[in-house]
Amino acid sequence: MPDDEYLKRCFKACMGEDLHLDNPQTFNEKLQWLKLYDRKPEYTMMVDKYKVREYIKEKIGEEYLIPLLGVWDKAEDIDFDALPNQFVLKCNHNSGLGMYICKDKSKLTENQIKAIRKKLEKGLKQDYYLTGREWPYKNVKRKIIAEKYMEDETGQLRDYKFYCFNGEPKIIMINSDRETGKTKADYFDMDFNWLDLKWGYEHALVKPLKPINFEKMKELAAVLSKNIPELRVDFYEVNNKIYFGELTFFDGSGFDKIEPKEWDEKLGDWIKLPQKTR
């Protein structure tokens, strides 16, 4: 099915509204437009969890990168004996499928290692582009990477997601309670005022605190998102140090309802659509 027809059907099913590609107004509508008409080759590198490391090194410095432990083309090539006791395995081209977080390698059995390899191979086979027609993922050369296991003082790894518009961070999302399986999300403006905005998750019972490096994160997010209509830039804060997480062009693939509706429209106003590249 052609991308535009597919996206119109998905939008109608998920949002209960028609998708107006000829004159998009809301944030979610404009994300669909950007999928179709803002296709720059460098976007493929930016969503590649392996190659994006070079982009980060060039733009803000390699000191913000989580240490890389290994990279492989196939799960069977992973030498578990050579990995430290704690590590994270993930595919470079998707979001979650195949990921394994190891906190104690000494407890892994041979059968568990086989299951991890199988899960990673399944992840490698996933065509992440097809699900939401997110073009940047289409031509990522698929690999498995291992990164150093990281956690903050809470024993978690809380990430700070900055929504940026042509190099200007506007809001930050902070997730909570991921370990419970019931993730919460709270949103703040760039003065760290809480926003009454829901976007796929409930609010946390206790509002998250402002990260120590908030101002520096804002600076880095602005650099990484310069000249891009809309980009989410994720960071972690561990032992008062900033680490880069990932870059996301299409939050929720543009199919998550934003409430109240006024926020979908306000976020949409912040996206200035560029000239079509296709």
XYZ file of N, CA and C in Angstrom:
834
model
N 0.852 -1.193 0.000
C 0.000 0.000 0.000
C 0.888 1.243 0.000
N 0.600 2.236 -0.832
C 1.387 3.474 -0.826
C 1.403 4.118 0.560
N 2.512 4.777 0.879
C 2.671 5.354 2.212
C 1.544 6.319 2.576
N 1.148 7.194 1.648
C 0.140 8.183 1.998
C -1.214 7.547 2.291
N -1.583 6.543 1.521
C -2.850 5.853 1.763
C -2.808 5.092 3.085
N -1.686 4.441 3.347
C -1.524 3.693 4.599
C -1.646 4.627 5.801
N -0.977 5.770 5.740
C -0.996 6.702 6.860
C -2.382 7.298 7.080
N -3.101 7.539 6.008
C -4.479 8.047 6.150
C -5.353 7.031 6.876
N -5.197 5.765 6.546
C -6.009 4.718 7.183
C -5.616 4.561 8.652
N -4.327 4.558 8.936
C -3.878 4.426 10.327
C -4.330 5.608 11.163
N -4.236 6.798 10.600
C -4.621 8.008 11.330
C -6.099 7.962 11.687
N -6.912 7.552 10.738
C -8.350 7.462 10.977
C -8.653 6.440 12.071
N -7.953 5.287 12.017
C -8.185 4.221 13.001
C -7.726 4.624 14.398
N -6.583 5.309 14.483
C -6.005 5.646 15.799
C -6.572 6.930 16.386
N -6.804 7.911 15.536
C -7.205 9.234 16.022
C -8.696 9.507 15.875
N -9.369 8.684 15.051
C -10.791 8.906 14.829
C -11.084 10.125 13.976
N -10.086 10.593 13.242
C -10.225 11.782 12.407
C -9.570 11.540 11.053
N -9.973 12.303 10.066
C -9.324 12.244 8.762
C -7.978 12.960 8.822
N -7.041 12.465 8.040
C -5.717 13.079 7.944
C -5.714 14.062 6.775
N -5.395 15.310 7.066
C -5.399 16.352 6.040
C -3.956 16.667 5.629
N -3.467 15.939 4.663
C -2.093 16.125 4.215
C -1.920 17.388 3.374
N -3.010 17.872 2.789
C -2.914 19.070 1.960
C -2.786 20.336 2.804
N -3.276 20.295 4.052
C -3.182 21.455 4.933
C -3.142 20.997 6.391
N -2.083 20.288 6.785
C -2.012 19.764 8.163
C -1.888 20.895 9.174
N -2.557 20.722 10.321
C -2.565 21.759 11.350
C -2.013 21.268 12.686
N -2.401 20.086 13.096
C -1.997 19.587 14.416
C -0.603 18.955 14.370
N -0.059 18.716 15.547
C 1.253 18.071 15.666
C 1.234 16.707 14.990
N 0.235 15.899 15.305
C 0.192 14.547 14.752
C -0.019 14.551 13.243
N -0.804 15.472 12.736
C -0.972 15.584 11.287
C 0.345 15.968 10.617
N 1.035 16.921 11.208
C 2.282 17.382 10.598
C 3.368 16.309 10.644
N 3.351 15.453 11.665
C 4.314 14.344 11.677
C 4.095 13.438 10.475
N 2.831 13.184 10.118
C 2.549 12.341 8.955
C 3.063 13.018 7.675
N 2.873 14.317 7.572
C 3.371 15.075 6.417
C 4.896 14.967 6.335
N 5.561 15.120 7.485
C 7.028 15.050 7.509
C 7.533 13.666 7.107
N 6.815 12.611 7.496
C 7.195 11.261 7.076
C 7.268 11.163 5.554
N 6.315 11.805 4.900
C 6.187 11.683 3.452
C 7.076 12.641 2.675
N 7.280 13.848 3.201
C 7.854 14.894 2.369
C 9.142 15.529 2.893
N 9.603 15.137 4.077
C 10.877 15.666 4.593
C 11.849 14.497 4.737
N 12.429 14.075 3.629
C 13.247 12.861 3.607
C 14.692 13.192 3.246
N 15.442 13.570 4.264
C 16.849 13.899 4.066
C 17.703 12.675 4.418
N 18.707 12.361 3.600
C 19.528 11.162 3.822
C 20.135 11.074 5.214
N 20.511 12.218 5.794
C 21.159 12.194 7.103
C 20.232 11.712 8.213
N 18.916 11.750 7.989
C 17.987 11.278 9.007
C 18.169 9.786 9.285
N 18.546 9.025 8.264
C 18.771 7.585 8.452
C 19.902 7.343 9.439
N 20.981 8.104 9.315
C 22.100 7.983 10.242
C 21.696 8.413 11.650
N 20.836 9.396 11.754
C 20.472 9.945 13.056
C 19.588 9.005 13.872
N 18.821 8.126 13.202
C 17.995 7.168 13.950
C 18.710 5.839 14.165
N 19.856 5.655 13.538
C 20.662 4.444 13.686
C 21.406 4.519 15.018
N 21.063 3.650 15.966
C 21.627 3.729 17.307
C 23.137 3.470 17.338
N 23.675 2.940 16.251
C 25.124 2.737 16.139
C 25.781 3.938 15.460
N 25.306 4.296 14.270
C 25.946 5.375 13.519
C 25.695 6.749 14.115
N 24.614 6.915 14.869
C 24.343 8.213 15.477
C 25.458 8.629 16.431
N 26.228 7.673 16.893
C 27.332 7.980 17.795
C 28.339 8.931 17.133
N 28.542 8.780 15.836
C 29.446 9.682 15.128
C 28.856 11.087 15.051
N 27.548 11.165 14.864
C 26.859 12.454 14.824
C 27.003 13.175 16.169
N 26.799 12.434 17.248
C 26.922 13.013 18.592
C 28.353 13.459 18.861
N 29.307 12.626 18.486
C 30.728 12.952 18.682
C 31.088 14.244 17.962
N 30.573 14.403 16.750
C 30.878 15.588 15.948
C 30.176 16.831 16.461
N 28.912 16.689 16.868
C 28.109 17.854 17.224
C 28.347 18.358 18.646
N 28.440 17.441 19.618
C 28.554 17.881 21.019
C 29.709 17.229 21.775
N 30.298 16.147 21.233
C 31.442 15.527 21.898
C 31.159 14.116 22.392
N 32.155 13.257 22.290
C 31.965 11.848 22.646
C 31.836 11.620 24.140
N 32.112 12.639 24.953
C 31.956 12.487 26.403
C 30.499 12.276 26.804
N 29.570 12.551 25.902
C 28.148 12.364 26.195
C 27.626 10.992 25.752
N 28.501 10.161 25.203
C 28.081 8.849 24.726
C 28.196 7.785 25.813
N 27.191 6.927 25.918
C 27.292 5.744 26.773
C 28.338 4.823 26.157
N 29.303 4.315 26.939
C 30.361 3.468 26.377
C 29.819 2.279 25.589
N 30.402 2.066 24.415
C 30.022 0.951 23.538
C 30.885 -0.258 23.870
N 30.242 -1.419 24.040
C 30.952 -2.642 24.417
C 31.161 -3.590 23.246
N 30.346 -3.449 22.208
C 30.486 -4.343 21.062
C 29.423 -4.089 20.023
N 29.681 -4.561 18.800
C 28.709 -4.453 17.714
C 28.838 -5.684 16.833
N 27.686 -6.251 16.440
C 27.675 -7.492 15.665
C 26.577 -7.445 14.608
N 26.766 -8.253 13.563
C 25.759 -8.374 12.510
C 24.735 -9.460 12.822
N 25.153 -10.442 13.631
C 24.281 -11.569 13.967
C 24.380 -11.876 15.454
N 23.281 -12.365 16.019
C 23.256 -12.686 17.446
C 24.219 -13.814 17.799
N 24.428 -14.733 16.870
C 25.307 -15.868 17.145
C 26.765 -15.446 17.296
N 27.091 -14.242 16.827
C 28.480 -13.770 16.925
C 28.809 -13.136 18.271
N 27.808 -12.909 19.105
C 28.053 -12.262 20.399
C 28.829 -13.198 21.318
N 29.940 -12.706 21.843
C 30.740 -13.463 22.802
C 30.338 -13.008 24.207
N 29.422 -13.729 24.821
C 28.935 -13.344 26.141
C 30.046 -13.395 27.189
N 31.023 -14.285 26.997
C 32.132 -14.378 27.957
C 32.946 -13.092 28.001
N 32.978 -12.378 26.882
C 33.785 -11.164 26.813
C 33.058 -9.937 27.356
N 31.754 -10.060 27.572
C 30.983 -8.927 28.087
C 31.139 -8.818 29.604
N 31.027 -7.619 30.154
C 31.098 -7.455 31.617
C 29.872 -8.059 32.281
N 29.826 -7.995 33.610
C 28.723 -8.617 34.338
C 27.396 -7.900 34.102
N 27.455 -6.628 33.764
C 26.250 -5.854 33.465
C 26.395 -5.203 32.090
N 25.325 -5.248 31.302
C 25.376 -4.676 29.959
C 23.955 -4.575 29.408
N 23.833 -3.894 28.268
C 22.553 -3.775 27.566
C 22.771 -4.164 26.113
N 21.940 -5.072 25.611
C 21.968 -5.460 24.203
C 20.733 -4.914 23.514
N 20.902 -4.395 22.310
C 19.756 -3.865 21.568
C 20.062 -3.853 20.077
N 18.997 -3.821 19.288
C 19.142 -3.628 17.848
C 19.271 -2.131 17.579
N 19.939 -1.813 16.494
C 20.205 -0.400 16.203
C 19.133 0.276 15.368
N 18.132 -0.505 14.902
C 17.214 0.026 13.892
C 15.752 0.073 14.326
N 15.469 -0.308 15.570
C 14.063 -0.359 15.988
C 13.896 0.225 17.381
N 12.793 -0.097 18.023
C 12.513 0.465 19.349
C 12.022 -0.623 20.293
N 12.958 -1.314 20.911
C 12.585 -2.259 21.971
C 12.671 -3.728 21.634
N 12.167 -4.142 20.471
C 12.143 -5.565 20.147
C 13.568 -6.111 20.050
N 13.871 -7.084 20.897
C 15.202 -7.669 20.946
C 16.054 -7.165 22.088
N 15.670 -6.065 22.711
C 16.497 -5.491 23.774
C 16.594 -6.428 24.976
N 17.794 -6.512 25.548
C 17.982 -7.283 26.775
C 18.880 -6.487 27.715
N 18.400 -6.300 28.951
C 19.153 -5.597 29.982
C 19.651 -6.619 30.989
N 20.961 -6.734 31.096
C 21.563 -7.717 32.013
C 22.163 -7.012 33.223
N 21.666 -7.360 34.403
C 22.186 -6.780 35.638
C 23.142 -7.721 36.373
N 23.127 -9.013 35.999
C 24.024 -9.981 36.642
C 24.245 -11.161 35.697
N 25.306 -11.089 34.906
C 25.586 -12.121 33.911
C 25.857 -13.479 34.548
N 26.344 -13.455 35.773
C 26.697 -14.719 36.437
C 25.485 -15.628 36.630
N 24.292 -15.059 36.575
C 23.076 -15.851 36.780
C 22.488 -16.385 35.478
N 23.087 -16.026 34.348
C 22.559 -16.470 33.062
C 22.889 -17.933 32.796
N 21.890 -18.698 32.411
C 22.112 -20.095 32.026
C 22.295 -20.169 30.511
N 22.759 -21.316 30.026
C 22.930 -21.506 28.587
C 21.602 -21.356 27.852
N 20.546 -21.882 28.446
C 19.231 -21.764 27.820
C 18.769 -20.312 27.745
N 19.075 -19.544 28.771
C 18.704 -18.132 28.765
C 19.481 -17.369 27.693
N 20.749 -17.704 27.534
C 21.564 -17.056 26.503
C 21.020 -17.394 25.114
N 20.600 -18.629 24.925
C 19.995 -19.023 23.649
C 18.723 -18.225 23.392
N 17.935 -18.025 24.436
C 16.684 -17.274 24.312
C 16.973 -15.805 23.974
N 18.029 -15.254 24.564
C 18.410 -13.875 24.276
C 18.825 -13.739 22.815
N 19.624 -14.683 22.337
C 20.044 -14.660 20.926
C 18.822 -14.731 19.999
N 17.884 -15.598 20.342
C 16.682 -15.774 19.516
C 15.871 -14.480 19.474
N 15.749 -13.846 20.619
C 15.002 -12.597 20.704
C 15.678 -11.500 19.878
N 17.008 -11.449 19.914
C 17.733 -10.450 19.151
C 17.607 -10.696 17.645
N 17.641 -11.968 17.246
C 17.475 -12.284 15.829
C 16.081 -11.885 15.343
N 15.097 -12.066 16.207
C 13.745 -11.633 15.866
C 13.715 -10.114 15.689
N 14.420 -9.416 16.576
C 14.502 -7.970 16.460
C 15.164 -7.532 15.162
N 16.236 -8.239 14.764
C 16.936 -7.904 13.529
C 16.035 -8.044 12.300
N 15.104 -8.970 12.362
C 14.220 -9.222 11.225
C 13.081 -8.212 11.122
N 12.860 -7.457 12.176
C 11.748 -6.504 12.169
C 12.011 -5.367 11.187
N 11.066 -5.116 10.303
C 11.128 -3.956 9.417
C 10.393 -2.819 10.110
N 11.114 -2.027 10.868
C 10.498 -1.004 11.703
C 9.830 0.087 10.875
N 10.325 0.287 9.665
C 9.728 1.285 8.772
C 8.272 0.975 8.450
N 7.954 -0.305 8.254
C 6.630 -0.674 7.767
C 5.505 -0.302 8.722
N 5.749 -0.406 10.019
C 4.692 -0.206 11.009
C 4.070 1.182 10.925
N 4.902 2.214 10.913
C 4.383 3.584 10.885
C 4.858 4.374 9.691
N 5.510 3.674 8.723
C 6.077 4.320 7.525
C 7.005 5.475 7.917
N 7.805 5.219 8.962
C 8.792 6.211 9.390
C 10.024 6.039 8.504
N 10.103 6.842 7.484
C 11.081 6.684 6.420
C 12.541 6.554 6.871
N 13.005 7.316 7.875
C 14.426 7.226 8.230
C 14.908 5.814 8.581
N 14.004 4.940 9.058
C 14.406 3.593 9.469
C 14.532 2.624 8.291
N 14.062 3.028 7.130
C 13.944 2.093 6.005
C 15.282 1.516 5.574
N 16.328 2.341 5.574
C 17.614 1.909 5.030
C 18.717 1.790 6.074
N 18.352 1.647 7.339
C 19.363 1.426 8.382
C 19.945 0.026 8.221
N 21.259 -0.072 8.168
C 21.919 -1.373 8.095
C 21.849 -2.013 9.484
N 21.119 -3.105 9.594
C 20.784 -3.654 10.899
C 21.960 -4.320 11.606
N 22.097 -3.984 12.877
C 23.164 -4.533 13.712
C 22.659 -4.712 15.140
N 23.463 -5.406 15.943
C 23.233 -5.524 17.382
C 24.361 -4.790 18.073
N 24.031 -3.980 19.063
C 25.067 -3.294 19.820
C 24.936 -3.629 21.301
N 26.056 -3.541 21.996
C 26.081 -3.703 23.450
C 26.621 -2.413 24.051
N 25.911 -1.910 25.040
C 26.338 -0.699 25.729
C 26.505 -0.975 27.217
N 27.264 -0.118 27.870
C 27.445 -0.213 29.311
C 26.101 -0.057 30.011
N 25.859 -0.884 31.019
C 24.639 -0.751 31.819
C 24.753 0.499 32.687
N 23.704 1.317 32.656
C 23.709 2.573 33.401
C 22.480 2.640 34.300
N 22.640 3.245 35.466
C 21.503 3.538 36.322
C 21.824 4.751 37.169
N 20.764 5.488 37.564
C 20.981 6.673 38.383
C 20.868 6.304 39.865
N 20.824 7.311 40.704
C 20.828 7.076 42.154
C 19.574 6.362 42.635
N 18.528 6.341 41.822
C 17.288 5.656 42.202
C 17.314 4.174 41.817
N 18.372 3.759 41.110
C 18.429 2.384 40.624
C 17.717 2.219 39.292
N 17.265 3.325 38.709
C 16.609 3.324 37.402
C 17.479 4.102 36.413
N 16.957 4.316 35.240
C 17.621 5.181 34.268
C 16.548 6.099 33.696
N 16.294 7.160 34.398
C 15.264 8.112 33.987
C 15.777 8.929 32.810
N 14.943 9.042 31.774
C 15.381 9.838 30.632
C 14.594 11.136 30.542
N 15.241 12.102 29.918
C 14.689 13.445 29.797
C 14.557 13.740 28.309
N 13.320 13.862 27.846
C 13.031 13.951 26.422
C 12.634 15.382 26.058
N 13.476 16.020 25.259
C 13.240 17.401 24.855
C 12.612 17.437 23.464
N 11.459 18.105 23.350
C 10.801 18.288 22.068
C 11.280 19.615 21.488
N 11.956 19.511 20.343
C 12.625 20.671 19.768
C 12.049 21.006 18.392
N 12.028 22.303 18.080
C 11.449 22.780 16.835
C 12.426 23.752 16.182
N 13.052 23.289 15.090
C 14.079 24.088 14.413
C 15.141 24.585 15.396
N 15.609 23.664 16.221
C 16.686 23.979 17.140
C 16.277 24.671 18.415
N 14.977 24.765 18.668
C 14.500 25.415 19.894
C 13.731 24.425 20.761
N 14.312 23.995 21.884
C 13.566 23.132 22.804
C 12.373 23.886 23.379
N 11.219 23.229 23.387
C 10.000 23.881 23.863
C 9.441 23.227 25.125
N 9.412 21.888 25.143
C 8.916 21.173 26.319
C 9.802 19.963 26.586
N 9.747 19.489 27.811
C 10.474 18.292 28.208
C 9.498 17.290 28.805
N 9.653 16.026 28.431
C 8.876 14.948 29.042
C 9.796 14.151 29.949
N 9.301 13.836 31.140
C 10.054 12.994 32.078
C 9.196 11.792 32.437
N 9.724 10.603 32.166
C 9.012 9.369 32.496
C 9.327 8.906 33.906
N 8.361 8.270 34.551
C 8.527 7.708 35.888
C 7.905 6.311 35.930
N 8.291 5.527 36.924
C 7.662 4.232 37.236
C 7.750 3.208 36.104
N 8.789 3.292 35.278
C 8.925 2.326 34.186
C 9.064 0.905 34.694
N 9.760 0.769 35.829
C 10.021 -0.571 36.348
C 8.759 -1.278 36.812
N 7.688 -0.530 37.031
C 6.436 -1.131 37.482
C 5.590 -1.632 36.320
N 5.984 -1.259 35.097
C 5.186 -1.622 33.932
C 4.049 -0.653 33.677
N 3.935 0.376 34.527
C 2.894 1.392 34.364
C 3.557 2.767 34.278
N 4.239 2.981 33.158
C 4.996 4.206 32.952
C 4.118 5.449 33.081
N 4.651 6.443 33.758
C 3.987 7.741 33.886
C 4.797 8.780 33.106
N 4.141 9.878 32.744
C 4.831 10.938 32.015
C 4.335 12.299 32.471
N 5.285 13.188 32.709
C 4.958 14.572 33.055
C 5.724 15.503 32.124
N 5.090 16.653 31.847
C 5.637 17.595 30.879
C 5.868 18.947 31.532
N 6.958 19.589 31.117
C 7.333 20.884 31.672
C 7.785 21.797 30.541
N 7.614 23.105 30.737
C 8.147 24.048 29.754
C 9.619 24.305 30.058
N 10.247 25.215 29.329
C 11.687 25.423 29.476
C 12.071 26.258 30.695
N 11.062 26.699 31.455
C 11.311 27.282 32.778
C 10.969 26.276 33.873
N 10.712 25.067 33.463
C 10.345 23.925 34.308
C 9.052 24.154 35.075
N 8.111 24.778 34.394
C 6.749 24.854 34.902
C 5.986 23.627 34.408
N 5.268 22.962 35.307
C 4.512 21.757 34.945
C 3.370 22.106 34.013
N 3.142 21.253 33.015
C 2.098 21.483 32.023
C 0.995 20.439 32.163
N -0.235 20.877 32.139
C -1.378 19.965 32.250
C -1.647 19.361 30.877
N -0.810 18.393 30.528
C -0.805 17.798 29.202
C -0.643 16.294 29.337
N -1.486 15.517 28.648
C -1.379 14.061 28.641
C -1.133 13.586 27.215
N -0.236 12.609 27.111
C 0.204 12.174 25.793
C 0.517 10.673 25.841
N -0.512 9.872 26.047
C -0.333 8.425 26.058
C -0.109 7.819 27.437
N 0.211 8.640 28.437
C 0.475 8.135 29.786
C -0.236 9.003 30.820
N -0.487 8.424 31.978
C -1.002 9.195 33.105
C 0.134 9.973 33.755
N -0.227 10.998 34.530
C 0.777 11.748 35.270
C 1.240 10.960 36.495
N 2.455 11.213 36.913
C 2.984 10.591 38.125
C 2.280 11.187 39.352
N 2.143 10.375 40.405
C 1.538 10.865 41.647
C 2.434 11.915 42.294
N 3.746 11.718 42.155
C 4.711 12.691 42.668
C 5.476 13.253 41.478
N 5.377 14.544 41.272
C 6.018 15.157 40.109
C 7.540 14.989 40.177
N 8.151 14.591 39.050
C 9.610 14.414 39.036
C 10.338 15.733 39.259
N 11.539 15.620 39.804
C 12.336 16.806 40.090
C 13.082 17.274 38.849
N 13.433 18.522 38.868
C 14.209 19.105 37.784
C 15.607 18.495 37.772
N 16.084 18.011 36.617
C 17.434 17.446 36.581
C 18.489 18.509 36.862
N 19.561 18.102 37.498
C 20.618 19.048 37.869
C 21.175 19.762 36.639
N 21.328 19.015 35.554
C 21.928 19.563 34.339
C 20.893 20.048 33.324
N 19.746 20.489 33.802
C 18.659 20.884 32.918
C 19.087 21.933 31.889
N 19.752 22.977 32.333
C 20.134 24.062 31.420
C 21.116 23.576 30.365
N 22.057 22.737 30.766
C 23.026 22.205 29.797
C 22.346 21.275 28.812
N 21.401 20.476 29.283
C 20.649 19.598 28.388
C 19.926 20.422 27.327
N 19.345 21.549 27.732
C 18.647 22.423 26.790
C 19.603 22.912 25.704
N 20.802 23.293 26.103
C 21.807 23.763 25.145
C 22.163 22.669 24.149
N 22.394 21.466 24.656
C 22.788 20.353 23.792
C 21.656 19.954 22.855
N 20.427 19.963 23.375
C 19.271 19.617 22.543
C 19.123 20.613 21.398
N 19.384 21.886 21.669
C 19.290 22.915 20.634
C 20.311 22.668 19.525
N 21.510 22.282 19.900
C 22.559 22.003 18.914
C 22.186 20.812 18.045
N 21.707 19.752 18.673
C 21.419 18.511 17.949
C 20.192 18.634 17.046
N 19.315 19.556 17.336
C 18.064 19.681 16.561
C 18.065 20.873 15.612
N 19.178 21.539 15.451
C 19.253 22.725 14.611
C 18.833 22.421 13.174
N 17.981 23.270 12.624
C 17.523 23.173 11.226
C 16.688 21.928 10.936
N 16.092 21.342 11.976
C 15.201 20.199 11.798
C 13.814 20.632 12.283
N 12.769 20.455 11.465
C 11.437 20.974 11.829
C 10.950 20.523 13.194
N 11.152 19.252 13.510
C 10.748 18.719 14.829
C 11.613 17.522 15.146
N 12.158 17.497 16.343
C 13.014 16.389 16.758
C 12.962 16.251 18.274
N 12.816 15.008 18.739
C 12.892 14.746 20.178
C 14.301 14.273 20.505
N 14.923 14.937 21.452
C 16.292 14.631 21.853
C 16.275 14.128 23.290
N 16.764 12.905 23.497
C 16.707 12.265 24.813
C 18.075 12.231 25.481
N 18.069 12.522 26.780
C 19.284 12.442 27.586
C 19.009 11.652 28.865
N 20.085 11.148 29.457
C 20.052 10.569 30.795
C 20.950 11.418 31.691
N 20.711 11.313 32.996
C 21.577 11.980 33.975
C 22.009 10.934 34.997
N 23.287 10.606 34.997
C 23.830 9.585 35.887
C 25.028 10.165 36.633
N 24.959 10.136 37.959
C 26.032 10.710 38.786
C 26.341 12.149 38.363
N 25.273 12.910 38.144
C 25.364 14.318 37.762
C 26.013 14.547 36.394
N 26.114 13.493 35.590
C 26.699 13.598 34.271
C 25.634 13.307 33.205
N 25.683 14.041 32.099
C 24.729 13.883 31.007
C 25.205 12.808 30.040
N 24.260 11.953 29.635
C 24.528 10.970 28.581
C 23.425 11.077 27.528
N 23.834 10.948 26.286
C 22.881 10.969 25.179
C 22.085 9.667 25.135
N 20.785 9.779 24.831
C 19.927 8.609 24.706
C 19.656 8.251 23.261
N 18.791 9.038 22.603
C 18.482 8.794 21.198
C 17.807 10.010 20.594
N 17.653 9.978 19.263
C 16.931 11.002 18.528
C 15.682 10.373 17.934
N 14.555 11.053 18.072
C 13.281 10.530 17.579
C 12.579 11.594 16.747
N 12.271 11.249 15.506
C 11.593 12.182 14.613
C 10.079 12.140 14.748
N 9.541 10.968 15.104
C 8.083 10.807 15.061
C 7.593 10.188 16.365
N 7.413 11.014 17.375
C 6.995 10.515 18.682
C 5.650 9.805 18.574
N 5.626 8.539 19.046
C 4.393 7.759 18.964
C 3.956 7.516 17.537
N 4.866 7.744 16.598
C 4.597 7.643 15.161
C 3.488 8.596 14.714
N 3.180 9.564 15.586
C 2.122 10.517 15.250
C 0.728 9.950 15.401
N 0.605 8.865 16.192
C -0.692 8.210 16.379
C -1.134 8.184 17.841
N -0.452 8.917 18.717
C -0.848 8.995 20.125
C -1.659 10.271 20.353
N -2.838 10.123 20.934
C -3.677 11.295 21.182
C -3.047 12.209 22.229
N -3.106 13.497 21.949
C -2.589 14.517 22.855
C -3.788 15.235 23.471
N -3.832 15.280 24.805
C -4.981 15.869 25.500
C -4.522 16.953 26.477
N -5.234 18.061 26.533
C -6.398 18.406 25.714
C -6.007 18.684 24.273
N -6.984 18.689 23.387
C -6.761 18.850 21.949
C -5.985 20.126 21.623
N -6.145 21.126 22.455
C -5.463 22.403 22.206
C -3.953 22.229 22.149
N -3.449 21.228 22.893
C -2.010 21.010 22.878
C -1.546 20.382 21.569
N -2.363 19.545 20.979
C -2.045 18.990 19.662
C -1.917 20.132 18.651
N -2.791 21.115 18.787
C -2.771 22.261 17.882
C -1.599 23.200 18.188
N -1.312 23.405 19.476
C -0.203 24.290 19.851
C 1.131 23.705 19.406
N 1.322 22.417 19.657
C 2.545 21.761 19.201
C 2.637 21.800 17.682
N 1.501 21.667 17.031
C 1.470 21.751 15.577
C 1.902 23.122 15.079
N 1.495 24.180 15.794
C 1.889 25.537 15.411
C 3.403 25.711 15.464
N 4.049 24.980 16.354
C 5.502 25.104 16.498
C 6.269 24.441 15.347
N 5.622 23.554 14.615
C 6.283 22.900 13.476
C 6.096 23.760 12.219
N 7.173 24.281 11.702
C 7.154 25.030 10.449
C 7.583 24.073 9.332
N 6.632 23.686 8.518
C 6.917 22.690 7.494
C 7.908 23.225 6.453
N 8.898 22.423 6.103
C 9.887 22.849 5.112
C 9.391 22.618 3.689
N 10.239 22.947 2.733
C 9.948 22.595 1.344
C 9.982 21.078 1.201
N 9.120 20.540 0.358
C 9.114 19.094 0.133
C 10.444 18.654 -0.490
N 10.947 17.518 0.000
C 12.177 16.954 -0.565
C 11.871 15.783 -1.475
N 10.579 15.466 -1.675
C 10.203 14.409 -2.605
C 8.817 14.713 -3.186
